[in-house]
Structures are given as C-alpha cells and as structure tokens.
PDB file of C-alpha atoms and ligand atoms in Angstrom:
ATOM      1  CA  MET A 237      -2.529  -9.245   9.429  1.00 50.00           C
ATOM      2  CA  SER A 238       0.627 -11.080  10.467  1.00 49.00           C
ATOM      3  CA  LYS A 239       4.062  -9.953   9.336  1.00 45.00           C
ATOM      4  CA  ASN A 240       4.673 -12.948   7.056  1.00 47.00           C
ATOM      5  CA  THR A 241       1.652 -12.046   4.983  1.00 55.00           C
ATOM      6  CA  MET A 242       2.745  -8.406   4.628  1.00 60.00           C
ATOM      7  CA  LYS A 243       4.300  -8.921   1.188  1.00 66.00           C
ATOM      8  CA  GLU A 244       1.254 -10.811  -0.019  1.00 68.00           C
ATOM      9  CA  TRP A 245      -0.914  -8.035   1.340  1.00 66.00           C
ATOM     10  CA  VAL A 246       1.084  -5.288  -0.365  1.00 67.00           C
ATOM     11  CA  ASP A 247       0.944  -7.186  -3.665  1.00 70.00           C
ATOM     12  CA  SER A 248      -2.795  -7.701  -3.545  1.00 76.00           C
ATOM     13  CA  SER A 249      -4.236  -4.674  -1.750  1.00 85.00           C
ATOM     14  CA  ASP A 250      -4.042  -0.960  -2.339  1.00 94.00           C
ATOM     15  CA  ILE A 251      -4.654  -0.100   1.322  1.00 96.00           C
ATOM     16  CA  ILE A 252      -1.414  -0.519   3.210  1.00 95.00           C
ATOM     17  CA  PRO A 253      -1.353   0.045   6.975  1.00 95.00           C
ATOM     18  CA  LEU A 254       1.741   1.216   8.814  1.00 95.00           C
ATOM     19  CA  ARG A 255       1.864   1.316  12.575  1.00 93.00           C
ATOM     20  CA  THR A 256       3.590   4.310  14.132  1.00 92.00           C
ATOM     21  CA  PHE A 257       4.118   3.461  17.818  1.00 87.00           C
ATOM     22  CA  ILE A 258       0.460   3.616  18.979  1.00 88.00           C
ATOM     23  CA  ALA A 259      -1.435   4.799  15.883  1.00 94.00           C
ATOM     24  CA  ASN A 260      -1.827   3.566  12.304  1.00 96.00           C
ATOM     25  CA  VAL A 261      -1.381   5.485   9.081  1.00 97.00           C
ATOM     26  CA  PHE A 262      -2.515   4.165   5.682  1.00 98.00           C
ATOM     27  CA  PHE A 263      -1.104   4.353   2.194  1.00 97.00           C
ATOM     28  CA  ILE A 264      -3.837   4.138  -0.424  1.00 98.00           C
ATOM     29  CA  GLY A 265      -2.600   3.302  -3.909  1.00 96.00           C
ATOM     30  CA  LYS A 266      -1.335   0.326  -5.888  1.00 93.00           C
ATOM     31  CA  THR A 267       2.383  -0.096  -5.334  1.00 90.00           C
ATOM     32  CA  SER A 268       2.723  -1.126  -8.988  1.00 84.00           C
ATOM     33  CA  VAL A 269       1.972   2.481  -9.938  1.00 83.00           C
ATOM     34  CA  ARG A 270       5.037   4.546  -9.053  1.00 84.00           C
ATOM     35  CA  GLY A 271       4.472   7.552  -6.883  1.00 83.00           C
ATOM     36  CA  ASP A 272       0.681   7.385  -6.976  1.00 92.00           C
ATOM     37  CA  PHE A 273      -0.780   7.301  -3.499  1.00 97.00           C
ATOM     38  CA  VAL A 274      -2.640   9.190  -0.791  1.00 98.00           C
ATOM     39  CA  LEU A 275      -1.613   9.098   2.863  1.00 98.00           C
ATOM     40  CA  VAL A 276      -4.330   8.844   5.521  1.00 98.00           C
ATOM     41  CA  ASP A 277      -3.263  10.341   8.861  1.00 98.00           C
ATOM     42  CA  ALA A 278       0.259  11.242   9.874  1.00 98.00           C
ATOM     43  CA  GLY A 279       1.126   9.145  12.906  1.00 96.00           C
ATOM     44  CA  THR A 280       2.894   9.935  16.143  1.00 92.00           C
ATOM     45  CA  LEU A 281       5.734  12.382  16.684  1.00 89.00           C
ATOM     46  CA  PHE A 282       9.118  11.076  15.471  1.00 91.00           C
ATOM     47  CA  SER A 283       7.520   8.783  12.900  1.00 95.00           C
ATOM     48  CA  SER A 284       8.235  10.995   9.887  1.00 97.00           C
ATOM     49  CA  SER A 285      11.333   9.058   8.798  1.00 96.00           C
ATOM     50  CA  LEU A 286       9.475   5.743   9.100  1.00 96.00           C
ATOM     51  CA  ILE A 287       6.639   7.134   6.958  1.00 97.00           C
ATOM     52  CA  LEU A 288       9.035   8.631   4.373  1.00 97.00           C
ATOM     53  CA  LYS A 289      11.102   5.435   4.136  1.00 96.00           C
ATOM     54  CA  THR A 290       7.981   3.294   3.781  1.00 96.00           C
ATOM     55  CA  ALA A 291       6.624   5.595   1.061  1.00 97.00           C
ATOM     56  CA  GLU A 292       9.912   5.230  -0.858  1.00 95.00           C
ATOM     57  CA  LYS A 293       9.930   1.478  -0.439  1.00 94.00           C
ATOM     58  CA  LEU A 294       6.356   1.134  -1.650  1.00 94.00           C
ATOM     59  CA  TYR A 295       6.150   3.817  -4.354  1.00 95.00           C
ATOM     60  CA  GLY A 296       9.714   4.558  -5.372  1.00 94.00           C
ATOM     61  CA  ARG A 297      12.434   7.052  -4.509  1.00 93.00           C
ATOM     62  CA  GLY A 298      11.383  10.624  -4.035  1.00 92.00           C
ATOM     63  CA  SER A 299       7.703   9.805  -4.386  1.00 94.00           C
ATOM     64  CA  GLN A 300       5.220  11.974  -2.589  1.00 95.00           C
ATOM     65  CA  PRO A 301       1.497  11.503  -2.026  1.00 97.00           C
ATOM     66  CA  ARG A 302      -1.140  13.311  -4.062  1.00 97.00           C
ATOM     67  CA  ALA A 303      -2.609  14.430  -0.748  1.00 98.00           C
ATOM     68  CA  ILE A 304      -2.787  13.681   2.951  1.00 98.00           C
ATOM     69  CA  VAL A 305      -6.257  13.105   4.428  1.00 98.00           C
ATOM     70  CA  LEU A 306      -6.703  13.439   8.192  1.00 98.00           C
ATOM     71  CA  THR A 307      -9.395  11.515  10.055  1.00 98.00           C
ATOM     72  CA  HIS A 308      -8.959  14.113  12.813  1.00 97.00           C
ATOM     73  CA  GLY A 309      -6.276  16.334  14.272  1.00 96.00           C
ATOM     74  CA  HIS A 310      -5.166  14.617  17.495  1.00 94.00           C
ATOM     75  CA  PHE A 311      -1.432  14.444  18.213  1.00 93.00           C
ATOM     76  CA  ASP A 312      -1.136  10.731  17.425  1.00 94.00           C
ATOM     77  CA  HIS A 313      -2.653  11.243  13.956  1.00 97.00           C
ATOM     78  CA  THR A 314      -0.755  14.422  13.061  1.00 97.00           C
ATOM     79  CA  GLY A 315       2.540  13.974  14.935  1.00 95.00           C
ATOM     80  CA  ALA A 316       4.753  13.649  11.860  1.00 97.00           C
ATOM     81  CA  LEU A 317       2.838  16.171   9.781  1.00 96.00           C
ATOM     82  CA  SER A 318       5.070  19.232  10.202  1.00 95.00           C
ATOM     83  CA  ARG A 319       8.152  17.236   9.224  1.00 96.00           C
ATOM     84  CA  LEU A 320       6.445  15.491   6.330  1.00 98.00           C
ATOM     85  CA  LEU A 321       5.316  18.859   4.970  1.00 97.00           C
ATOM     86  CA  LYS A 322       8.943  20.039   4.926  1.00 97.00           C
ATOM     87  CA  VAL A 323       9.684  17.238   2.450  1.00 97.00           C
ATOM     88  CA  TRP A 324       6.346  16.916   0.656  1.00 97.00           C
ATOM     89  CA  SER A 325       4.508  19.857  -0.801  1.00 95.00           C
ATOM     90  CA  VAL A 326       0.999  18.421  -0.843  1.00 97.00           C
ATOM     91  CA  PRO A 327      -2.505  19.446   0.211  1.00 97.00           C
ATOM     92  CA  VAL A 328      -3.805  18.203   3.556  1.00 98.00           C
ATOM     93  CA  TYR A 329      -7.565  17.610   3.845  1.00 98.00           C
ATOM     94  CA  ALA A 330      -9.612  17.666   7.025  1.00 98.00           C
ATOM     95  CA  HIS A 331     -13.264  18.226   7.877  1.00 98.00           C
ATOM     96  CA  GLU A 332     -14.081  21.914   8.191  1.00 98.00           C
ATOM     97  CA  LEU A 333     -14.993  21.469  11.890  1.00 97.00           C
ATOM     98  CA  GLU A 334     -11.460  20.179  12.470  1.00 97.00           C
ATOM     99  CA  LEU A 335      -9.791  23.175  10.815  1.00 97.00           C
ATOM    100  CA  PRO A 336      -9.686  25.445  13.918  1.00 96.00           C
ATOM    101  CA  TYR A 337      -7.376  22.844  15.528  1.00 95.00           C
ATOM    102  CA  LEU A 338      -5.139  22.715  12.469  1.00 96.00           C
ATOM    103  CA  THR A 339      -4.829  26.440  11.906  1.00 96.00           C
ATOM    104  CA  GLY A 340      -3.772  27.429  15.416  1.00 93.00           C
ATOM    105  CA  MET A 341      -7.202  28.840  16.363  1.00 93.00           C
ATOM    106  CA  LYS A 342      -8.261  26.288  18.964  1.00 92.00           C
ATOM    107  CA  ASN A 343      -6.899  23.611  21.300  1.00 90.00           C
ATOM    108  CA  TYR A 344      -8.605  20.290  21.938  1.00 89.00           C
ATOM    109  CA  MET A 345     -10.170  19.715  25.333  1.00 82.00           C
ATOM    110  CA  ARG A 346      -7.740  18.330  27.874  1.00 80.00           C
ATOM    111  CA  PRO A 347      -7.612  14.535  27.966  1.00 79.00           C
ATOM    112  CA  ASP A 348      -9.462  12.962  30.905  1.00 77.00           C
ATOM    113  CA  PRO A 349      -7.096  10.631  32.806  1.00 79.00           C
ATOM    114  CA  THR A 350      -9.901   9.226  34.981  1.00 76.00           C
ATOM    115  CA  VAL A 351     -11.634   7.245  32.221  1.00 71.00           C
ATOM    116  CA  GLY A 352     -10.809   3.852  30.793  1.00 66.00           C
ATOM    117  CA  GLY A 353      -8.893   2.562  33.795  1.00 64.00           C
ATOM    118  CA  GLY A 354      -5.553   1.891  32.110  1.00 74.00           C
ATOM    119  CA  ILE A 355      -2.031   3.251  32.031  1.00 73.00           C
ATOM    120  CA  MET A 356      -2.604   4.934  28.667  1.00 73.00           C
ATOM    121  CA  SER A 357      -5.420   6.940  30.301  1.00 72.00           C
ATOM    122  CA  LEU A 358      -3.315   7.807  33.324  1.00 73.00           C
ATOM    123  CA  LEU A 359      -0.565   9.013  31.004  1.00 72.00           C
ATOM    124  CA  SER A 360      -2.991  11.009  28.905  1.00 70.00           C
ATOM    125  CA  PRO A 361      -2.396  14.383  30.647  1.00 74.00           C
ATOM    126  CA  VAL A 362       1.039  14.425  28.986  1.00 68.00           C
ATOM    127  CA  TYR A 363      -0.420  13.845  25.501  1.00 73.00           C
ATOM    128  CA  PRO A 364      -0.337  17.076  23.538  1.00 76.00           C
ATOM    129  CA  HIS A 365      -3.820  18.556  23.152  1.00 81.00           C
ATOM    130  CA  ARG A 366      -2.833  21.876  21.604  1.00 81.00           C
ATOM    131  CA  GLY A 367      -3.906  22.620  18.068  1.00 82.00           C
ATOM    132  CA  MET A 368      -1.240  22.948  15.387  1.00 88.00           C
ATOM    133  CA  ASN A 369      -0.882  25.492  12.625  1.00 92.00           C
ATOM    134  CA  ILE A 370      -0.570  24.101   9.107  1.00 94.00           C
ATOM    135  CA  SER A 371      -2.762  26.782   7.545  1.00 94.00           C
ATOM    136  CA  ASN A 372      -0.521  26.910   4.452  1.00 94.00           C
ATOM    137  CA  HIS A 373      -1.405  23.333   3.592  1.00 96.00           C
ATOM    138  CA  VAL A 374      -4.725  22.400   5.109  1.00 97.00           C
ATOM    139  CA  LYS A 375      -7.971  22.554   3.097  1.00 97.00           C
ATOM    140  CA  PRO A 376     -11.546  21.684   4.030  1.00 98.00           C
ATOM    141  CA  LEU A 377     -12.875  18.456   2.535  1.00 98.00           C
ATOM    142  CA  PRO A 378     -15.371  19.248  -0.236  1.00 97.00           C
ATOM    143  CA  GLY A 379     -18.998  19.426   0.959  1.00 95.00           C
ATOM    144  CA  ASP A 380     -20.190  16.624  -1.335  1.00 96.00           C
ATOM    145  CA  ASN A 381     -18.296  13.882   0.549  1.00 98.00           C
ATOM    146  CA  ARG A 382     -15.831  13.416  -2.293  1.00 97.00           C
ATOM    147  CA  ILE A 383     -12.052  13.648  -2.060  1.00 97.00           C
ATOM    148  CA  PRO A 384     -10.605  14.944  -5.339  1.00 95.00           C
ATOM    149  CA  GLU A 385      -7.407  12.859  -5.049  1.00 96.00           C
ATOM    150  CA  LEU A 386      -9.305   9.676  -4.083  1.00 97.00           C
ATOM    151  CA  PRO A 387     -12.120   9.388  -6.634  1.00 96.00           C
ATOM    152  CA  GLU A 388     -13.285   5.923  -5.519  1.00 96.00           C
ATOM    153  CA  TRP A 389     -13.684   6.959  -1.894  1.00 98.00           C
ATOM    154  CA  ARG A 390     -16.071   9.162   0.040  1.00 98.00           C
ATOM    155  CA  TRP A 391     -15.646  10.666   3.464  1.00 98.00           C
ATOM    156  CA  ILE A 392     -18.258  10.009   6.152  1.00 98.00           C
ATOM    157  CA  HIS A 393     -18.673  12.424   9.062  1.00 98.00           C
ATOM    158  CA  THR A 394     -18.226  10.335  12.232  1.00 98.00           C
ATOM    159  CA  PRO A 395     -18.029  12.914  15.069  1.00 98.00           C
ATOM    160  CA  GLY A 396     -17.968  12.321  18.822  1.00 97.00           C
ATOM    161  CA  HIS A 397     -14.295  11.651  19.388  1.00 95.00           C
ATOM    162  CA  THR A 398     -13.756  15.094  17.834  1.00 96.00           C
ATOM    163  CA  ASP A 399     -16.260  17.426  16.127  1.00 96.00           C
ATOM    164  CA  GLY A 400     -14.774  17.029  12.679  1.00 98.00           C
ATOM    165  CA  HIS A 401     -13.821  13.365  12.837  1.00 98.00           C
ATOM    166  CA  ILE A 402     -14.255  11.499   9.537  1.00 98.00           C
ATOM    167  CA  SER A 403     -14.008   7.952   8.249  1.00 98.00           C
ATOM    168  CA  LEU A 404     -13.317   6.945   4.635  1.00 98.00           C
ATOM    169  CA  PHE A 405     -15.484   4.484   2.722  1.00 98.00           C
ATOM    170  CA  ARG A 406     -15.083   2.841  -0.672  1.00 97.00           C
ATOM    171  CA  ASP A 407     -18.355   1.490  -2.081  1.00 97.00           C
ATOM    172  CA  LYS A 408     -16.875  -0.957  -4.596  1.00 95.00           C
ATOM    173  CA  ASP A 409     -15.391  -3.279  -1.934  1.00 95.00           C
ATOM    174  CA  ARG A 410     -16.959  -1.686   1.181  1.00 96.00           C
ATOM    175  CA  ALA A 411     -13.559  -0.984   2.708  1.00 97.00           C
ATOM    176  CA  LEU A 412     -13.632   1.479   5.593  1.00 98.00           C
ATOM    177  CA  ILE A 413     -10.886   3.446   7.286  1.00 98.00           C
ATOM    178  CA  SER A 414     -12.463   4.307  10.625  1.00 98.00           C
ATOM    179  CA  GLY A 415      -9.935   6.598  12.324  1.00 98.00           C
ATOM    180  CA  ASP A 416     -10.776   6.613  16.037  1.00 97.00           C
ATOM    181  CA  ALA A 417     -14.581   6.276  15.644  1.00 97.00           C
ATOM    182  CA  PHE A 418     -14.281   2.484  15.922  1.00 97.00           C
ATOM    183  CA  ILE A 419     -11.042   0.834  16.984  1.00 96.00           C
ATOM    184  CA  THR A 420     -10.013  -2.751  17.690  1.00 95.00           C
ATOM    185  CA  VAL A 421      -7.806  -2.274  20.726  1.00 89.00           C
ATOM    186  CA  LYS A 422      -8.554  -1.037  24.226  1.00 84.00           C
ATOM    187  CA  GLN A 423      -6.524   2.097  23.731  1.00 78.00           C
ATOM    188  CA  GLU A 424      -6.687   3.047  27.412  1.00 76.00           C
ATOM    189  CA  SER A 425      -4.794  -0.109  28.394  1.00 78.00           C
ATOM    190  CA  LEU A 426      -1.060  -0.382  27.703  1.00 75.00           C
ATOM    191  CA  LEU A 427      -1.194  -4.196  27.687  1.00 71.00           C
ATOM    192  CA  SER A 428      -3.934  -4.198  25.099  1.00 70.00           C
ATOM    193  CA  VAL A 429      -2.087  -1.641  22.980  1.00 71.00           C
ATOM    194  CA  LEU A 430       1.037  -3.803  23.082  1.00 72.00           C
ATOM    195  CA  THR A 431      -0.597  -7.184  22.510  1.00 72.00           C
ATOM    196  CA  GLU A 432      -3.175  -5.997  20.014  1.00 71.00           C
ATOM    197  CA  ARG A 433      -5.513  -8.972  20.071  1.00 82.00           C
ATOM    198  CA  PRO A 434      -8.432  -7.406  18.197  1.00 92.00           C
ATOM    199  CA  GLU A 435     -11.629  -6.660  20.102  1.00 90.00           C
ATOM    200  CA  PRO A 436     -14.377  -4.099  19.443  1.00 93.00           C
ATOM    201  CA  HIS A 437     -14.023  -0.678  21.046  1.00 92.00           C
ATOM    202  CA  GLY A 438     -15.431   2.788  20.750  1.00 91.00           C
ATOM    203  CA  PRO A 439     -13.116   5.791  20.506  1.00 93.00           C
ATOM    204  CA  PRO A 440     -10.241   6.224  22.998  1.00 88.00           C
ATOM    205  CA  ALA A 441     -12.079   7.441  26.103  1.00 84.00           C
ATOM    206  CA  TYR A 442      -9.606  10.002  27.474  1.00 80.00           C
ATOM    207  CA  PHE A 443     -10.005  12.208  24.389  1.00 85.00           C
ATOM    208  CA  THR A 444     -13.697  11.646  23.583  1.00 91.00           C
ATOM    209  CA  THR A 445     -15.908  14.584  24.483  1.00 87.00           C
ATOM    210  CA  ASP A 446     -19.328  13.772  22.951  1.00 94.00           C
ATOM    211  CA  TRP A 447     -20.449  10.204  23.641  1.00 94.00           C
ATOM    212  CA  ARG A 448     -23.900  10.597  22.106  1.00 96.00           C
ATOM    213  CA  ALA A 449     -22.371  11.614  18.782  1.00 97.00           C
ATOM    214  CA  ALA A 450     -19.751   8.850  19.122  1.00 97.00           C
ATOM    215  CA  LYS A 451     -22.550   6.278  19.459  1.00 97.00           C
ATOM    216  CA  ARG A 452     -24.387   7.620  16.401  1.00 98.00           C
ATOM    217  CA  SER A 453     -21.123   7.422  14.459  1.00 98.00           C
ATOM    218  CA  VAL A 454     -20.694   3.740  15.307  1.00 98.00           C
ATOM    219  CA  GLU A 455     -24.299   3.159  14.189  1.00 98.00           C
ATOM    220  CA  LYS A 456     -23.502   4.947  10.940  1.00 98.00           C
ATOM    221  CA  ILE A 457     -20.469   2.704  10.386  1.00 98.00           C
ATOM    222  CA  HIS A 458     -22.549  -0.397  11.206  1.00 98.00           C
ATOM    223  CA  ALA A 459     -25.181   0.634   8.655  1.00 98.00           C
ATOM    224  CA  LEU A 460     -22.562   0.797   5.903  1.00 98.00           C
ATOM    225  CA  HIS A 461     -21.926  -2.968   6.339  1.00 98.00           C
ATOM    226  CA  PRO A 462     -18.194  -2.638   5.723  1.00 97.00           C
ATOM    227  CA  SER A 463     -16.407  -5.789   4.544  1.00 96.00           C
ATOM    228  CA  VAL A 464     -13.140  -4.720   6.143  1.00 96.00           C
ATOM    229  CA  VAL A 465     -12.241  -1.974   8.626  1.00 97.00           C
ATOM    230  CA  PHE A 466      -8.839  -0.379   9.072  1.00 97.00           C
ATOM    231  CA  PRO A 467      -8.885   1.425  12.447  1.00 97.00           C
ATOM    232  CA  GLY A 468      -6.644   4.203  13.698  1.00 97.00           C
ATOM    233  CA  HIS A 469      -5.595   1.947  16.578  1.00 94.00           C
ATOM    234  CA  GLY A 470      -5.385  -1.833  16.449  1.00 93.00           C
ATOM    235  CA  MET A 471      -5.461  -4.447  13.716  1.00 92.00           C
ATOM    236  CA  SER A 472      -7.708  -4.475  10.674  1.00 93.00           C
ATOM    237  CA  VAL A 473     -10.707  -6.800  10.928  1.00 95.00           C
ATOM    238  CA  ASP A 474     -12.898  -8.256   8.201  1.00 95.00           C
ATOM    239  CA  GLY A 475     -15.703 -10.678   7.351  1.00 95.00           C
ATOM    240  CA  GLU A 476     -17.748 -12.424  10.007  1.00 95.00           C
ATOM    241  CA  VAL A 477     -15.529 -11.240  12.879  1.00 95.00           C
ATOM    242  CA  LEU A 478     -16.068  -7.653  11.817  1.00 97.00           C
ATOM    243  CA  SER A 479     -19.866  -8.056  11.601  1.00 97.00           C
ATOM    244  CA  GLN A 480     -19.903  -9.575  15.084  1.00 97.00           C
ATOM    245  CA  PHE A 481     -17.704  -6.779  16.442  1.00 97.00           C
ATOM    246  CA  LEU A 482     -19.945  -4.068  15.009  1.00 98.00           C
ATOM    247  CA  ASP A 483     -23.195  -5.788  16.069  1.00 98.00           C
ATOM    248  CA  ARG A 484     -21.861  -6.050  19.611  1.00 97.00           C
ATOM    249  CA  LEU A 485     -20.564  -2.513  19.732  1.00 97.00           C
ATOM    250  CA  VAL A 486     -23.881  -1.079  18.511  1.00 97.00           C
ATOM    251  CA  GLN A 487     -25.938  -3.182  20.921  1.00 97.00           C
ATOM    252  CA  GLU A 488     -23.696  -2.680  23.938  1.00 96.00           C
ATOM    253  CA  PHE A 489     -22.163   0.702  23.178  1.00 96.00           C
ATOM    254  CA  ASP A 490     -23.010   2.156  26.589  1.00 94.00           C
ATOM    255  CA  GLN A 491     -21.339  -0.758  28.388  1.00 93.00           C
ATOM    256  CA  ILE A 492     -18.368  -1.283  26.060  1.00 92.00           C
ATOM    257  CA  ALA A 493     -17.475   2.271  25.122  1.00 92.00           C
ATOM    258  CA  ILE A 494     -18.842   4.861  27.527  1.00 90.00           C
ATOM    259  CA  PRO A 495     -16.916   5.251  30.795  1.00 83.00           C
ATOM    260  CA  LYS A 496     -19.047   5.045  33.948  1.00 79.00           C
ATOM    261  CA  HIS A 497     -17.904   8.487  35.027  1.00 76.00           C
ATOM    262  CA  GLY A 498     -15.581  11.121  33.692  1.00 73.00           C
ATOM    263  CA  ARG A 499     -15.178  14.739  32.770  1.00 68.00           C
ATOM    264  CA  TYR A 500     -17.077  14.490  29.453  1.00 72.00           C
ATOM    265  CA  VAL A 501     -19.513  11.667  30.166  1.00 75.00           C
ATOM    266  CA  SER A 502     -22.567  13.681  31.204  1.00 62.00           C
ATOM    267  CA  GLN A 503     -22.159  16.257  28.431  1.00 51.00           C
TER     268      GLN A 503
HETATM  269 ZN1   ZN B 854      -7.942  10.643  18.505  1.00 95.19          ZN
END
C-alpha cells in the first residue's frame, strides 16, 4: 500500500496497518465508529506515542481500544505495551503458551546471530529476549478460537516462531493477520527491511526455535486461502501475488525459510 492511497485505505477498510520502525501493528475497527477498535500487537520500544497519536487520529480524542491482541510476545511486538497500558486500561490477549513470557515466568531463547546472513541477524544478540510482566492485564485467549472483542475473527495457532504464536483470520473476507508466521520481507537483511519490496518469507530466523512447527503453520495459513495477508513485518499482499507467495513458500519452505545451519535448526 503506497502512502497516497492511505486515506482511501482508511476510508474503505477496517484493518489499518501502522509501521513502528521494524514491525507492524494493526488497528481493527471502522474509523467512522468513534473509539471502537482493537489493537493487534504493540510495536517496538519508543513507539507508544506514535500508536497513541494514530489511535486518536483514527478513532477520536481519548479513545482506547476494546482490547489488545498479541500475535506473540517478542520485543518488537510488545515494545510499547507497558507505556500503552499506563494510558489505556484494557485487557491484553495472548495464547496460553505465550503467557509465561508475559507474566515474568520465562525468557525467550536467545536470538541466533548466525542465521539469515544479514545485519539484522548479526545485531540480534542486542534484541531483548527477556519476558515481560504484564500479569495485571494479560489474559489467555479463549479455548474456542474466538476473541470476545472481535466477534468476526478467530485466532489460529501458528507456532514455530514461538510456542504460543497466533494469527487472526476473518472468514467473511478471508483477511489474515499473520504475525511473524509468514512475513513479506527478509527480516534478517537490513536492506530488505528498509526497502520493503514484498517477497515471501518464513518467520525471522534469528528468533525461530521450532522449524518443523513453523512449516506446519505456513501450511495451515496456505490452506485457509486468505485473500489478503497483513504480516508483522513487511507490506500487506493480496490476490494472485499472495497465492503465488504462499504456494512458493509451502513448496520451497526448506530452501526459503530454514537456515542451512544454526543453533535451533536441528531441534
Ligand atoms: Zn517475533
């Protein structure tokens, strides 16, 4: 989506992406309805004011979401969360397998700088991998794949990148928010992150610990035949380009996504 179509997009869609440095967050809700939205993911550190300002611009002054839904708990998807929760008093949903990392019980595995072959991988040892503690706010997603505050959507378990990674799917238009299970930028490469020409990719390699599960998750996404995908990193893709991307990624997952060697590859 180019910038000049942003207004058109906001007027016609109720899924509004916002890029926070390297990761996307999404506002779900018609901007014509004041203060009625759900936020998916919470961006990088220092992006709280960008997220708050955008929420005000889209949904009116002082508006707060009905809930925040996390695709997973990595630092670039939860960076602004603590600050947002000082302003917004809202529930935060995550998969129950992700809760130990959001209640201070567990840290993620250390990122593997040897995979992916790009600057973003080499820098990955400095990315925070420690769990956070938002136990006053965080709740497990209901077991029946529903999200109370998003009645048209269901969550799909897409593990591999993390144990409790989820994607969000809406049957009526087959829109999918994929988190890091399927992304459209080579997240390990700084050039690719900056230029953002969409291409199919599996989850960011330096943080992915279970490649077999990651592959099954991409197959699960493929089987849903989404009409449009909004990834955690990179541009949204739809239509024929999306089908080609997903076909290719499923067929060539081992070549495209799995690093040839690395700390978590043989596990
Ligand atoms: Zn991640």
